[in-house]
mmCIF file of C-alpha atoms in Angstrom:
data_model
loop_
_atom_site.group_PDB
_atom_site.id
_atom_site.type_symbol
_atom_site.label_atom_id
_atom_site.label_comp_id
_atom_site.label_asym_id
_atom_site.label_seq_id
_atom_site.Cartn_x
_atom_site.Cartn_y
_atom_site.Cartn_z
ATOM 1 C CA UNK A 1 104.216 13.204 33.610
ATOM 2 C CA UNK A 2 103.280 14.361 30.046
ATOM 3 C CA UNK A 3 106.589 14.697 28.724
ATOM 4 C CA UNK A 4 107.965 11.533 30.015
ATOM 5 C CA UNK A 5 104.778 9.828 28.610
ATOM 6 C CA UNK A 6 105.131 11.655 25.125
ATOM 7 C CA UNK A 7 108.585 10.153 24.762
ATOM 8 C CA UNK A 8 106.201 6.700 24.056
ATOM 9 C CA UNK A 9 103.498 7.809 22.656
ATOM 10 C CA UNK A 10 103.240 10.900 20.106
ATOM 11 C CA UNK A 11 99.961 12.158 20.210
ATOM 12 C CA UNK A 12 100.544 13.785 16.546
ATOM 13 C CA UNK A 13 100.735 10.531 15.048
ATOM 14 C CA UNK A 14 97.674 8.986 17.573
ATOM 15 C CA UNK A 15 95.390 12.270 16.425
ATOM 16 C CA UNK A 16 96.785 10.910 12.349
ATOM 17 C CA UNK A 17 95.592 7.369 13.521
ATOM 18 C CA UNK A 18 91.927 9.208 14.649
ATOM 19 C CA UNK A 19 91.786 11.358 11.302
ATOM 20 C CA UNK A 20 92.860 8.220 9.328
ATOM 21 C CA UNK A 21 89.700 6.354 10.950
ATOM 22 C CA UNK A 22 87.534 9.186 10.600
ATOM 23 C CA UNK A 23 88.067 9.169 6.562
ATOM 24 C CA UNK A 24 87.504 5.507 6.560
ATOM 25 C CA UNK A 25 84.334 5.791 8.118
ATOM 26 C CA UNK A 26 83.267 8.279 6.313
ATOM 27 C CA UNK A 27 83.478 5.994 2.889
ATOM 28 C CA UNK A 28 86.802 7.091 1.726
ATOM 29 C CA UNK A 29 89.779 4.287 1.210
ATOM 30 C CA UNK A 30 93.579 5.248 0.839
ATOM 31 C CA UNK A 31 95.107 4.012 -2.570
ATOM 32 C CA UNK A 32 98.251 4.852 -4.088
ATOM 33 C CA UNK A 33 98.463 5.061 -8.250
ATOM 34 C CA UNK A 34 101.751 4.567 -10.112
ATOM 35 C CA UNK A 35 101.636 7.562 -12.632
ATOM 36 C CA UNK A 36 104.417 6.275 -14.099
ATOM 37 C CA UNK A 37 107.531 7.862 -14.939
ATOM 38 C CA UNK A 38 108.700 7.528 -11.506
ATOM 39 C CA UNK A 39 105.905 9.659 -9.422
ATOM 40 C CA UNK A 40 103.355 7.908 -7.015
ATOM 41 C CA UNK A 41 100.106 10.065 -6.003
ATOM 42 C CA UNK A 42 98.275 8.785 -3.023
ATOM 43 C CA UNK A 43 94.623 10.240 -2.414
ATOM 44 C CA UNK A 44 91.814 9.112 -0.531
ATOM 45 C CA UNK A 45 89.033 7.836 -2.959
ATOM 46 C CA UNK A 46 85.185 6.935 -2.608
ATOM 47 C CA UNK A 47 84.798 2.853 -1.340
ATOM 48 C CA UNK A 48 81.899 2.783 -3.813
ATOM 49 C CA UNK A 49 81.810 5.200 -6.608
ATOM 50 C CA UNK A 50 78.485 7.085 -7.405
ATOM 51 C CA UNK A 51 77.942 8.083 -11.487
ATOM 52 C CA UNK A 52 75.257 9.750 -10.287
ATOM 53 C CA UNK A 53 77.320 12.000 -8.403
ATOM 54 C CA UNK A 54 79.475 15.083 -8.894
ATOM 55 C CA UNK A 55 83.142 14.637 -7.887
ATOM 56 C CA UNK A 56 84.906 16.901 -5.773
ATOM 57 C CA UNK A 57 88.658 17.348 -5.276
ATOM 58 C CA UNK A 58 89.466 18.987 -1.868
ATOM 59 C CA UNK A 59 94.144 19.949 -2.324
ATOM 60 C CA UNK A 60 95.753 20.786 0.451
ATOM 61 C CA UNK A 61 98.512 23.334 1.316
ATOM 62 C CA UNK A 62 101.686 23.277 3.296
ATOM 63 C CA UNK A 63 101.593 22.269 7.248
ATOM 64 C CA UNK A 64 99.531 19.408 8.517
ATOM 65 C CA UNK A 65 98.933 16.834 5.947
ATOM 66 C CA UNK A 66 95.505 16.734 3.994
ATOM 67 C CA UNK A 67 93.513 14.831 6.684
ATOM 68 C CA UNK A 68 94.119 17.475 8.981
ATOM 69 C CA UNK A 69 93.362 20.242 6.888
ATOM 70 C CA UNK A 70 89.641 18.831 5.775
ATOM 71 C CA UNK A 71 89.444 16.387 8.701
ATOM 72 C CA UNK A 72 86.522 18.907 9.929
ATOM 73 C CA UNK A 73 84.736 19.385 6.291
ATOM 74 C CA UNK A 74 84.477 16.328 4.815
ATOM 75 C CA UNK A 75 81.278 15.215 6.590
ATOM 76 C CA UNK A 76 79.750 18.137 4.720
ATOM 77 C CA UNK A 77 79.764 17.129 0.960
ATOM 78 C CA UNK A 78 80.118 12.849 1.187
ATOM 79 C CA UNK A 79 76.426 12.958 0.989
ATOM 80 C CA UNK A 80 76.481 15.232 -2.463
ATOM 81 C CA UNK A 81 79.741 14.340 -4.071
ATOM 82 C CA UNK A 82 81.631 11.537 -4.470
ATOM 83 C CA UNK A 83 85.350 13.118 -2.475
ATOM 84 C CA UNK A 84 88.734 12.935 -3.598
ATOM 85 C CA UNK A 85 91.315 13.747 -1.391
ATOM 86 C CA UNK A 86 94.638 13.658 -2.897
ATOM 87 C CA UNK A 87 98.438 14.272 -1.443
ATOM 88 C CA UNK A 88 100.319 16.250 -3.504
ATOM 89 C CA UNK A 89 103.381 15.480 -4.320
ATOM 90 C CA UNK A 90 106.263 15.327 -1.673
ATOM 91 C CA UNK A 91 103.364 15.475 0.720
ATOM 92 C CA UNK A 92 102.375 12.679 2.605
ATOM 93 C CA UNK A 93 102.607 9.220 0.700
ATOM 94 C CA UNK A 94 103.312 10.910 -2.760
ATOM 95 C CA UNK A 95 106.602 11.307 -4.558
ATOM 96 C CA UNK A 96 108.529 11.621 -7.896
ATOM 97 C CA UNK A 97 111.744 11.054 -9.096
ATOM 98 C CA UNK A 98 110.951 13.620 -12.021
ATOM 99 C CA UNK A 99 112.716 17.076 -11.554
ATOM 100 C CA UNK A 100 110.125 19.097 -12.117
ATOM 101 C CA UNK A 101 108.638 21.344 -9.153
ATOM 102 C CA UNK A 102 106.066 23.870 -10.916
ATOM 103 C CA UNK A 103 102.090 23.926 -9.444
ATOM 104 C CA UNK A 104 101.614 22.958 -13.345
ATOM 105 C CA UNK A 105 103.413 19.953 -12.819
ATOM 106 C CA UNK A 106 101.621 19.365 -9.693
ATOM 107 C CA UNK A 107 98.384 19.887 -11.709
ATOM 108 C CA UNK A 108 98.861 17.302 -14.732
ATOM 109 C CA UNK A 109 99.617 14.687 -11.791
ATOM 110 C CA UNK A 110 96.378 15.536 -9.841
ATOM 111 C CA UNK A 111 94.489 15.411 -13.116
ATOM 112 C CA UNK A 112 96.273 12.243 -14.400
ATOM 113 C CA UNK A 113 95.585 10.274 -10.815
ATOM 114 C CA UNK A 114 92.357 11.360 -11.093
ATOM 115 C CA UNK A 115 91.918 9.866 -14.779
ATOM 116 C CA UNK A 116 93.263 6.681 -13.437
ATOM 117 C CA UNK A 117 90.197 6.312 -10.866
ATOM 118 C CA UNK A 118 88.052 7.215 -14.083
ATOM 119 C CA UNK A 119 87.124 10.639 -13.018
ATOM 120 C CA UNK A 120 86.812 13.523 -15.936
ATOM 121 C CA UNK A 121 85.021 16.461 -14.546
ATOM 122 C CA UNK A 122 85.073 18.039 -10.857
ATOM 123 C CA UNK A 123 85.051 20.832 -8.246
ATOM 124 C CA UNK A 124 88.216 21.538 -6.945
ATOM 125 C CA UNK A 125 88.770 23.734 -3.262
ATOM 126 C CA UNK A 126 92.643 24.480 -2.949
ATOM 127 C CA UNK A 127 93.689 26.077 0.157
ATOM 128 C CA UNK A 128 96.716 27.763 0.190
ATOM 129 C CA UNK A 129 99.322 26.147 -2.405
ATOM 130 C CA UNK A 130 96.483 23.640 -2.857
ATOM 131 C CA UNK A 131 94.709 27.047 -4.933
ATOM 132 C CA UNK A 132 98.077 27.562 -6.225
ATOM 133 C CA UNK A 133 97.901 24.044 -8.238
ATOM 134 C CA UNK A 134 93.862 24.151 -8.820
ATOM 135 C CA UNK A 135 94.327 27.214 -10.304
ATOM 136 C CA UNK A 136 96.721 25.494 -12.714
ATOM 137 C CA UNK A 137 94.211 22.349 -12.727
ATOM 138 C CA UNK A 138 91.626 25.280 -14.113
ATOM 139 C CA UNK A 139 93.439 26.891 -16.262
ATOM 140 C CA UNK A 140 95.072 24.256 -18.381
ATOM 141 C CA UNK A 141 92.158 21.507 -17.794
ATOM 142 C CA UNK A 142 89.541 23.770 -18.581
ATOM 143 C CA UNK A 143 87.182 20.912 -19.578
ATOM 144 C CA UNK A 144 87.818 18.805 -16.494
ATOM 145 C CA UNK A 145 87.102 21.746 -13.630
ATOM 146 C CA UNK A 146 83.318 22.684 -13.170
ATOM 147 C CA UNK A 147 83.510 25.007 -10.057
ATOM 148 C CA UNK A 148 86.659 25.894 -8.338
ATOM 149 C CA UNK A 149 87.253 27.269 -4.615
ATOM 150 C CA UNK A 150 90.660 29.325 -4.079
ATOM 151 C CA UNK A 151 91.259 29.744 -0.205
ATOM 152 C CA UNK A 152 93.639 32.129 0.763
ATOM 153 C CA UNK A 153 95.981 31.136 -2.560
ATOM 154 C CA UNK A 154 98.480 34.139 -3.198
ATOM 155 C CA UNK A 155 97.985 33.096 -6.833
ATOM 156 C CA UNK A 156 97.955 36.436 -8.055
ATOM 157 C CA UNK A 157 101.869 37.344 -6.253
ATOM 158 C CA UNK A 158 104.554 38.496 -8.169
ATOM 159 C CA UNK A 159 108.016 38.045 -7.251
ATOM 160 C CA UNK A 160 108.495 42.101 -6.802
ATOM 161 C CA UNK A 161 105.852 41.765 -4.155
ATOM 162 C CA UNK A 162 108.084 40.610 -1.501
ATOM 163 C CA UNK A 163 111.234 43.139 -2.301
ATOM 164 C CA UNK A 164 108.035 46.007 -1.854
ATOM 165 C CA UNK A 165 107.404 44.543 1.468
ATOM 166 C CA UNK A 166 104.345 42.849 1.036
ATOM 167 C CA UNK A 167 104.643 40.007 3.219
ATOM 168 C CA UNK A 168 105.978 39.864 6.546
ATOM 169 C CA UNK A 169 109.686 38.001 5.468
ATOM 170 C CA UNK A 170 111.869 39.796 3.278
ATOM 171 C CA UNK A 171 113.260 36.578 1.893
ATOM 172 C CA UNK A 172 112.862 32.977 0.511
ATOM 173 C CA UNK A 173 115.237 31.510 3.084
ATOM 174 C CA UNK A 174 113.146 32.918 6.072
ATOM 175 C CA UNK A 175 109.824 32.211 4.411
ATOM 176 C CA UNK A 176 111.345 28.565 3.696
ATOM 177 C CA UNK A 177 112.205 28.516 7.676
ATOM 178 C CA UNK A 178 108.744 29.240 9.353
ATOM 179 C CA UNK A 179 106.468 27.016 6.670
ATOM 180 C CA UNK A 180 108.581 24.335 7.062
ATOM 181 C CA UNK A 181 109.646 24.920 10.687
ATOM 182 C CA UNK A 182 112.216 22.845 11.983
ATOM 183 C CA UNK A 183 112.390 24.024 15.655
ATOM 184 C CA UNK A 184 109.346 24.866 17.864
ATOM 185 C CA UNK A 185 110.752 28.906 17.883
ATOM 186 C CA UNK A 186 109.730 28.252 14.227
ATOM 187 C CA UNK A 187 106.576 26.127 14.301
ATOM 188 C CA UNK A 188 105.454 28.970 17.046
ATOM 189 C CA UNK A 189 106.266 31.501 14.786
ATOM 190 C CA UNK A 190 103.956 29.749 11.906
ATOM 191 C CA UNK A 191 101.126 29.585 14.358
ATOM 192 C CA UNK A 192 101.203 33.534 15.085
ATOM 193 C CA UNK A 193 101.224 34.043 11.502
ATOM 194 C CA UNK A 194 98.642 31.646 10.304
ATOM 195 C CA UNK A 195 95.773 32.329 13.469
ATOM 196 C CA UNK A 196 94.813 35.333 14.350
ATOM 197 C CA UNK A 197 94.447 33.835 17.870
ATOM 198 C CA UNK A 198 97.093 30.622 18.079
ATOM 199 C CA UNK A 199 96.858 28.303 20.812
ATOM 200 C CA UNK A 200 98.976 29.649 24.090
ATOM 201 C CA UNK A 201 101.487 28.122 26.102
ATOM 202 C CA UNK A 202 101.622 25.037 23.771
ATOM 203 C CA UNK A 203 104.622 22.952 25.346
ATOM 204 C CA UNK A 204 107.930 22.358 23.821
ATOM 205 C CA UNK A 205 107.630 18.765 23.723
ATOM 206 C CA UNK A 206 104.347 18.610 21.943
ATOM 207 C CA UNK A 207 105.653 20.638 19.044
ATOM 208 C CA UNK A 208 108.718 18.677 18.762
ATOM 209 C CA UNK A 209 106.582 15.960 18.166
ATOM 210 C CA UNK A 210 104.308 17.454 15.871
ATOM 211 C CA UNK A 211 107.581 18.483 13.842
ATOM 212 C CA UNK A 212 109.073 14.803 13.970
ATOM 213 C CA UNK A 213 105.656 13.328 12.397
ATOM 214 C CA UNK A 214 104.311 16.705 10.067
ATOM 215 C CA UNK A 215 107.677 18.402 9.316
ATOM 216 C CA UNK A 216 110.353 16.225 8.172
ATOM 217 C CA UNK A 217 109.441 14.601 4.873
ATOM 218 C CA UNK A 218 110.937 16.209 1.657
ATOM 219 C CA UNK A 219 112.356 19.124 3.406
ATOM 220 C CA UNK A 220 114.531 20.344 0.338
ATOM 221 C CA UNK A 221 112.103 19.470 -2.449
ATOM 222 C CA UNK A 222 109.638 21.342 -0.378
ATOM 223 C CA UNK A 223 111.614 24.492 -0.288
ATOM 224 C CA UNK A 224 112.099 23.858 -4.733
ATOM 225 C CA UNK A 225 108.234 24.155 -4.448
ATOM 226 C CA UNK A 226 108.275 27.514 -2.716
ATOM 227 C CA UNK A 227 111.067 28.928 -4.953
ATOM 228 C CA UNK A 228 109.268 27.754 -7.968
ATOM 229 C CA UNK A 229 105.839 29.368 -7.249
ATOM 230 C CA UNK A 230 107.791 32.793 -6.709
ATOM 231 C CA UNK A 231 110.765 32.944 -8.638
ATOM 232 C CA UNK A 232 110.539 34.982 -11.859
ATOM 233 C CA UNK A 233 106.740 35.092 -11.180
ATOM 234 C CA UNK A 234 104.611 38.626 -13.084
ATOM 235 C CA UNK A 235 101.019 38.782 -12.827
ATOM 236 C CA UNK A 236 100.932 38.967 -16.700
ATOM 237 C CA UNK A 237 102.034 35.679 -17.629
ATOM 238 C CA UNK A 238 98.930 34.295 -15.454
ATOM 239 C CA UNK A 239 96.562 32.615 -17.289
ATOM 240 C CA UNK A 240 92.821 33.586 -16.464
ATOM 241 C CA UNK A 241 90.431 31.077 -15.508
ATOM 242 C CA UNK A 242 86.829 31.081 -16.657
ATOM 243 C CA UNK A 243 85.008 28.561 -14.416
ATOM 244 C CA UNK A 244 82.662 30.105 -11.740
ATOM 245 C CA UNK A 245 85.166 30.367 -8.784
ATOM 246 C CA UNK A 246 84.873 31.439 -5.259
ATOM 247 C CA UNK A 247 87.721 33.522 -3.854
ATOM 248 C CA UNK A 248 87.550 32.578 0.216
ATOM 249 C CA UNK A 249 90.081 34.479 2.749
ATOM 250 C CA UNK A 250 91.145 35.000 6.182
ATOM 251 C CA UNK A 251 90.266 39.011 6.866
ATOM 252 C CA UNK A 252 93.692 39.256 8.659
ATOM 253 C CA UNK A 253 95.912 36.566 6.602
ATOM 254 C CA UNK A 254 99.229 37.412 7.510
ATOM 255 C CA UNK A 255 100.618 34.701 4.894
ATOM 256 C CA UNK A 256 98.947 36.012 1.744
ATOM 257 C CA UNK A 257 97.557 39.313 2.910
ATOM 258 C CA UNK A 258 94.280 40.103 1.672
ATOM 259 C CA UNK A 259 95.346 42.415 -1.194
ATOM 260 C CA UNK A 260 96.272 39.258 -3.047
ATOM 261 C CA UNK A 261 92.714 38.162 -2.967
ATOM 262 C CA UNK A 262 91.279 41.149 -4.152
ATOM 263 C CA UNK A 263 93.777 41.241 -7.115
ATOM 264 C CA UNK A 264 92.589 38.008 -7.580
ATOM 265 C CA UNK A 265 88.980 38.717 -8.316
ATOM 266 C CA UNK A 266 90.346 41.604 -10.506
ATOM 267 C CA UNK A 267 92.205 39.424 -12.318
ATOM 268 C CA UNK A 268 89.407 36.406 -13.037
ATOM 269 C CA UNK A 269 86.866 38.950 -13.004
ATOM 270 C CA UNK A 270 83.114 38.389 -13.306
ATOM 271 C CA UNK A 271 83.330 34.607 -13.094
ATOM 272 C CA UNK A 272 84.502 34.777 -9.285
ATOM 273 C CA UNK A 273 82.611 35.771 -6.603
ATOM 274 C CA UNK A 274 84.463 36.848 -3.190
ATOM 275 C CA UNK A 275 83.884 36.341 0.801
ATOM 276 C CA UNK A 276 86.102 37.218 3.335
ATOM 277 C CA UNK A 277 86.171 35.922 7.247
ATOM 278 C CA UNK A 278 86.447 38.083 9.282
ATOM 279 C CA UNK A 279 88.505 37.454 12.505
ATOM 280 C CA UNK A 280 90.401 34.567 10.956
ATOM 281 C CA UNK A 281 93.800 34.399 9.548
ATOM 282 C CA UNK A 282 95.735 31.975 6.785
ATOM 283 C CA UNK A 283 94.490 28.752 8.565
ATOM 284 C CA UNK A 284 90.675 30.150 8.085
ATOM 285 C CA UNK A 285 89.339 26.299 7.353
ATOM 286 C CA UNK A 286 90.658 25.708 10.799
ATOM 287 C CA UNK A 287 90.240 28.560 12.738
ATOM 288 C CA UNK A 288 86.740 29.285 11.560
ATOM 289 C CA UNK A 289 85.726 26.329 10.597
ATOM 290 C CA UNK A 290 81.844 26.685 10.477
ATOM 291 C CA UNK A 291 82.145 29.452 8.100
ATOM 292 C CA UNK A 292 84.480 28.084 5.564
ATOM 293 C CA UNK A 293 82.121 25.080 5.219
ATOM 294 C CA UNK A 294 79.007 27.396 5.105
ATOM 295 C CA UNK A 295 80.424 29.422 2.052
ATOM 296 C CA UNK A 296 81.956 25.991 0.411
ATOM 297 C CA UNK A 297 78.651 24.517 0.996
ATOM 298 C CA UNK A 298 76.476 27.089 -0.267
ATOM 299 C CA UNK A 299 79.014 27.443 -3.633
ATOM 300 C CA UNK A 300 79.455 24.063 -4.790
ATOM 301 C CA UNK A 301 76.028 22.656 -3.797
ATOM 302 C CA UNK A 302 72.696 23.281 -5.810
ATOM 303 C CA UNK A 303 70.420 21.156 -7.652
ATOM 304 C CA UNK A 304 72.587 19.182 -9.708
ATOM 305 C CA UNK A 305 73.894 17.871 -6.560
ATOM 306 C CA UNK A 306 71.930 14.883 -5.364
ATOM 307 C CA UNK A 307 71.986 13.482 -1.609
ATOM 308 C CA UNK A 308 70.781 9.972 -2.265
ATOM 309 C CA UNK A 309 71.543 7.940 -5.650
ATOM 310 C CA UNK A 310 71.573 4.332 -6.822
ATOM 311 C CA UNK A 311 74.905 2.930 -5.504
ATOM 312 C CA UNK A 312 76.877 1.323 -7.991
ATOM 313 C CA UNK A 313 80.391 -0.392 -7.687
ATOM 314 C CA UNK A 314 83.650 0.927 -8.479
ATOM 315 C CA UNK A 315 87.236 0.294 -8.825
ATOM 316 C CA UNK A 316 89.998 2.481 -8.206
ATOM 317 C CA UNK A 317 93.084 1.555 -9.594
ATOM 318 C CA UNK A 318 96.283 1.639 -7.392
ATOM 319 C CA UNK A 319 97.395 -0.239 -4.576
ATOM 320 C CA UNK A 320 95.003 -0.083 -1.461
ATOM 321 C CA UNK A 321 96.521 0.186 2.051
ATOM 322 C CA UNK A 322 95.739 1.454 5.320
#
């Protein structure tokens, strides 16, 4: 009965419709902004802008699109920030014709959308390649980033790392293969690697589905983004960052193992502070949920962060649409 059923309705894209709602009822709106030069960022943005307010960028990684990723978080901070939750680009409703594929060119349009809605200082979280390009937000926007959150972002790799045997593929082509699966051998293969206990006996059907709607945008620009954040990458050309971060990871991330988190806080040094999860894997915000809000929560909120503020009108610029 399911199958047949799922061949007229696709549950993915009715649980996008529910996330889509949530958002909007939780005070965000979805707006596109022309950067020019041929590259459109989409982002959810506050309905009503607070001054009084920190702002708070929450960047996704690869997989589910953003609303899925901080579907379960953003209840958390609307009351202390105003939240920005952005698509990068080739993700979701963001695009460029520009060649460009770097996690600094990623950065400059993050930092330029966020200009456009008149927003010059914030917190960033980036979980997975979302750390990858806040990292880059940090260090070349120094002045912009107050506190930034890295979550299980192999920022630190070096291209060596996966000839040594590091990770658990050998190559880009296989990496490329399981995070952007194209077959549910593959999208089954991404779940054993990113939970340390994935969902069982998930049917065939439903992960074609979730494929169709989640895995079939941008395929080969996607794959240019892998390639560019490990080709010809050495630990010494990393810039360090010197905003207070937090270094947040899954104790058995089989993605970005561990190791790359602790060579992480070497490499910032006394400006991060570390936590790791125990009993959680690359998909910790998912997986253990309560806990990656707690330690977000007790990071990036203190006493400059207000819960209740004059409300005062804003405009973001863009095209609205829902």
């Amino acid at each position: 009965m399911l199958p047949k059923l799922s061949k007229c309705i696709s549950f993915t894209a009715s649980r996008d419709w529910l996330y889509r709602h949530l958002f909007a009822s939780a005070g965000l709106r979805s707006v596109a902004t022309d950067l020019g030069e041929g590259t459109t960022m989409h982002c959810w943005v506050p309905k009503m802008h607070k001054p009084c307010k920190p702002s708070l960028v929450l960047v996704h990684g690869f997989g589910a699109n953003a609303m899925w990723q901080y579907g379960e978080h953003i209840r958390h901070f609307m009351g202390h920030f105003n939240v920005y939750v952005p698509d990068l680009v080739f993700f979701g409703e963001s695009f460029t014709s520009r060649p460009e594929r770097s996690e600094s060119f990623q950065a400059e349009c993050v930092v330029k959308m966020m200009e456009a809605h008149g927003v010059h200082k914030m917190s960033l979280v980036g979980i997975s390649y979302g750390g990858f390009v806040g990292y880059r937000v940090a260090a070349h926007f120094p002045e912009v980033v107050e506190k930034i959150v890295l979550c299980c972002a192999g920022v630190c790799l070096e291209e060596v790392d996966m000839e040594n045997g590091l990770f658990r593929v050998s190559n880009l082509d296989e990496a490329s293969s399981i995070l952007l699966p194209q077959t549910p051998d593959k999208l089954r293969e991404l779940m054993k690697l990113s939970f340390v206990r994935p969902a069982r006996g998930v049917p065939t059907w439903f992960l074609q589905d979730f494929i169709q709607v989640m895995c079939t945008d941008y395929i080969e620009q996607k794959r240019e983004l892998l390639e560019a954040i490990l080709k010809g990458r050495h630990l010494s050309d990393l810039p360090k960052i010197q905003q207070p971060t937090l270094i947040l990871w899954g104790e058995q991330d089989q993605i970005f193992p561990l190791e790359l988190g602790h060579r992480l806080k070497r490499h910032i040094g006394g400006n991060a502070q570390m936590a790791v999860i125990k009993n959680a894997g690359h998909a910790v915000n998912l997986e253990k949920a309560k806990e990656f809000g707690m330690h977000l929560k007790a990071f990036l909120i203190d006493s400059n962060t207000t819960k209740s503020c004059p409300t005062s009108p804003f405009s973001a610029g863009g095209n609205i649409h829902f």
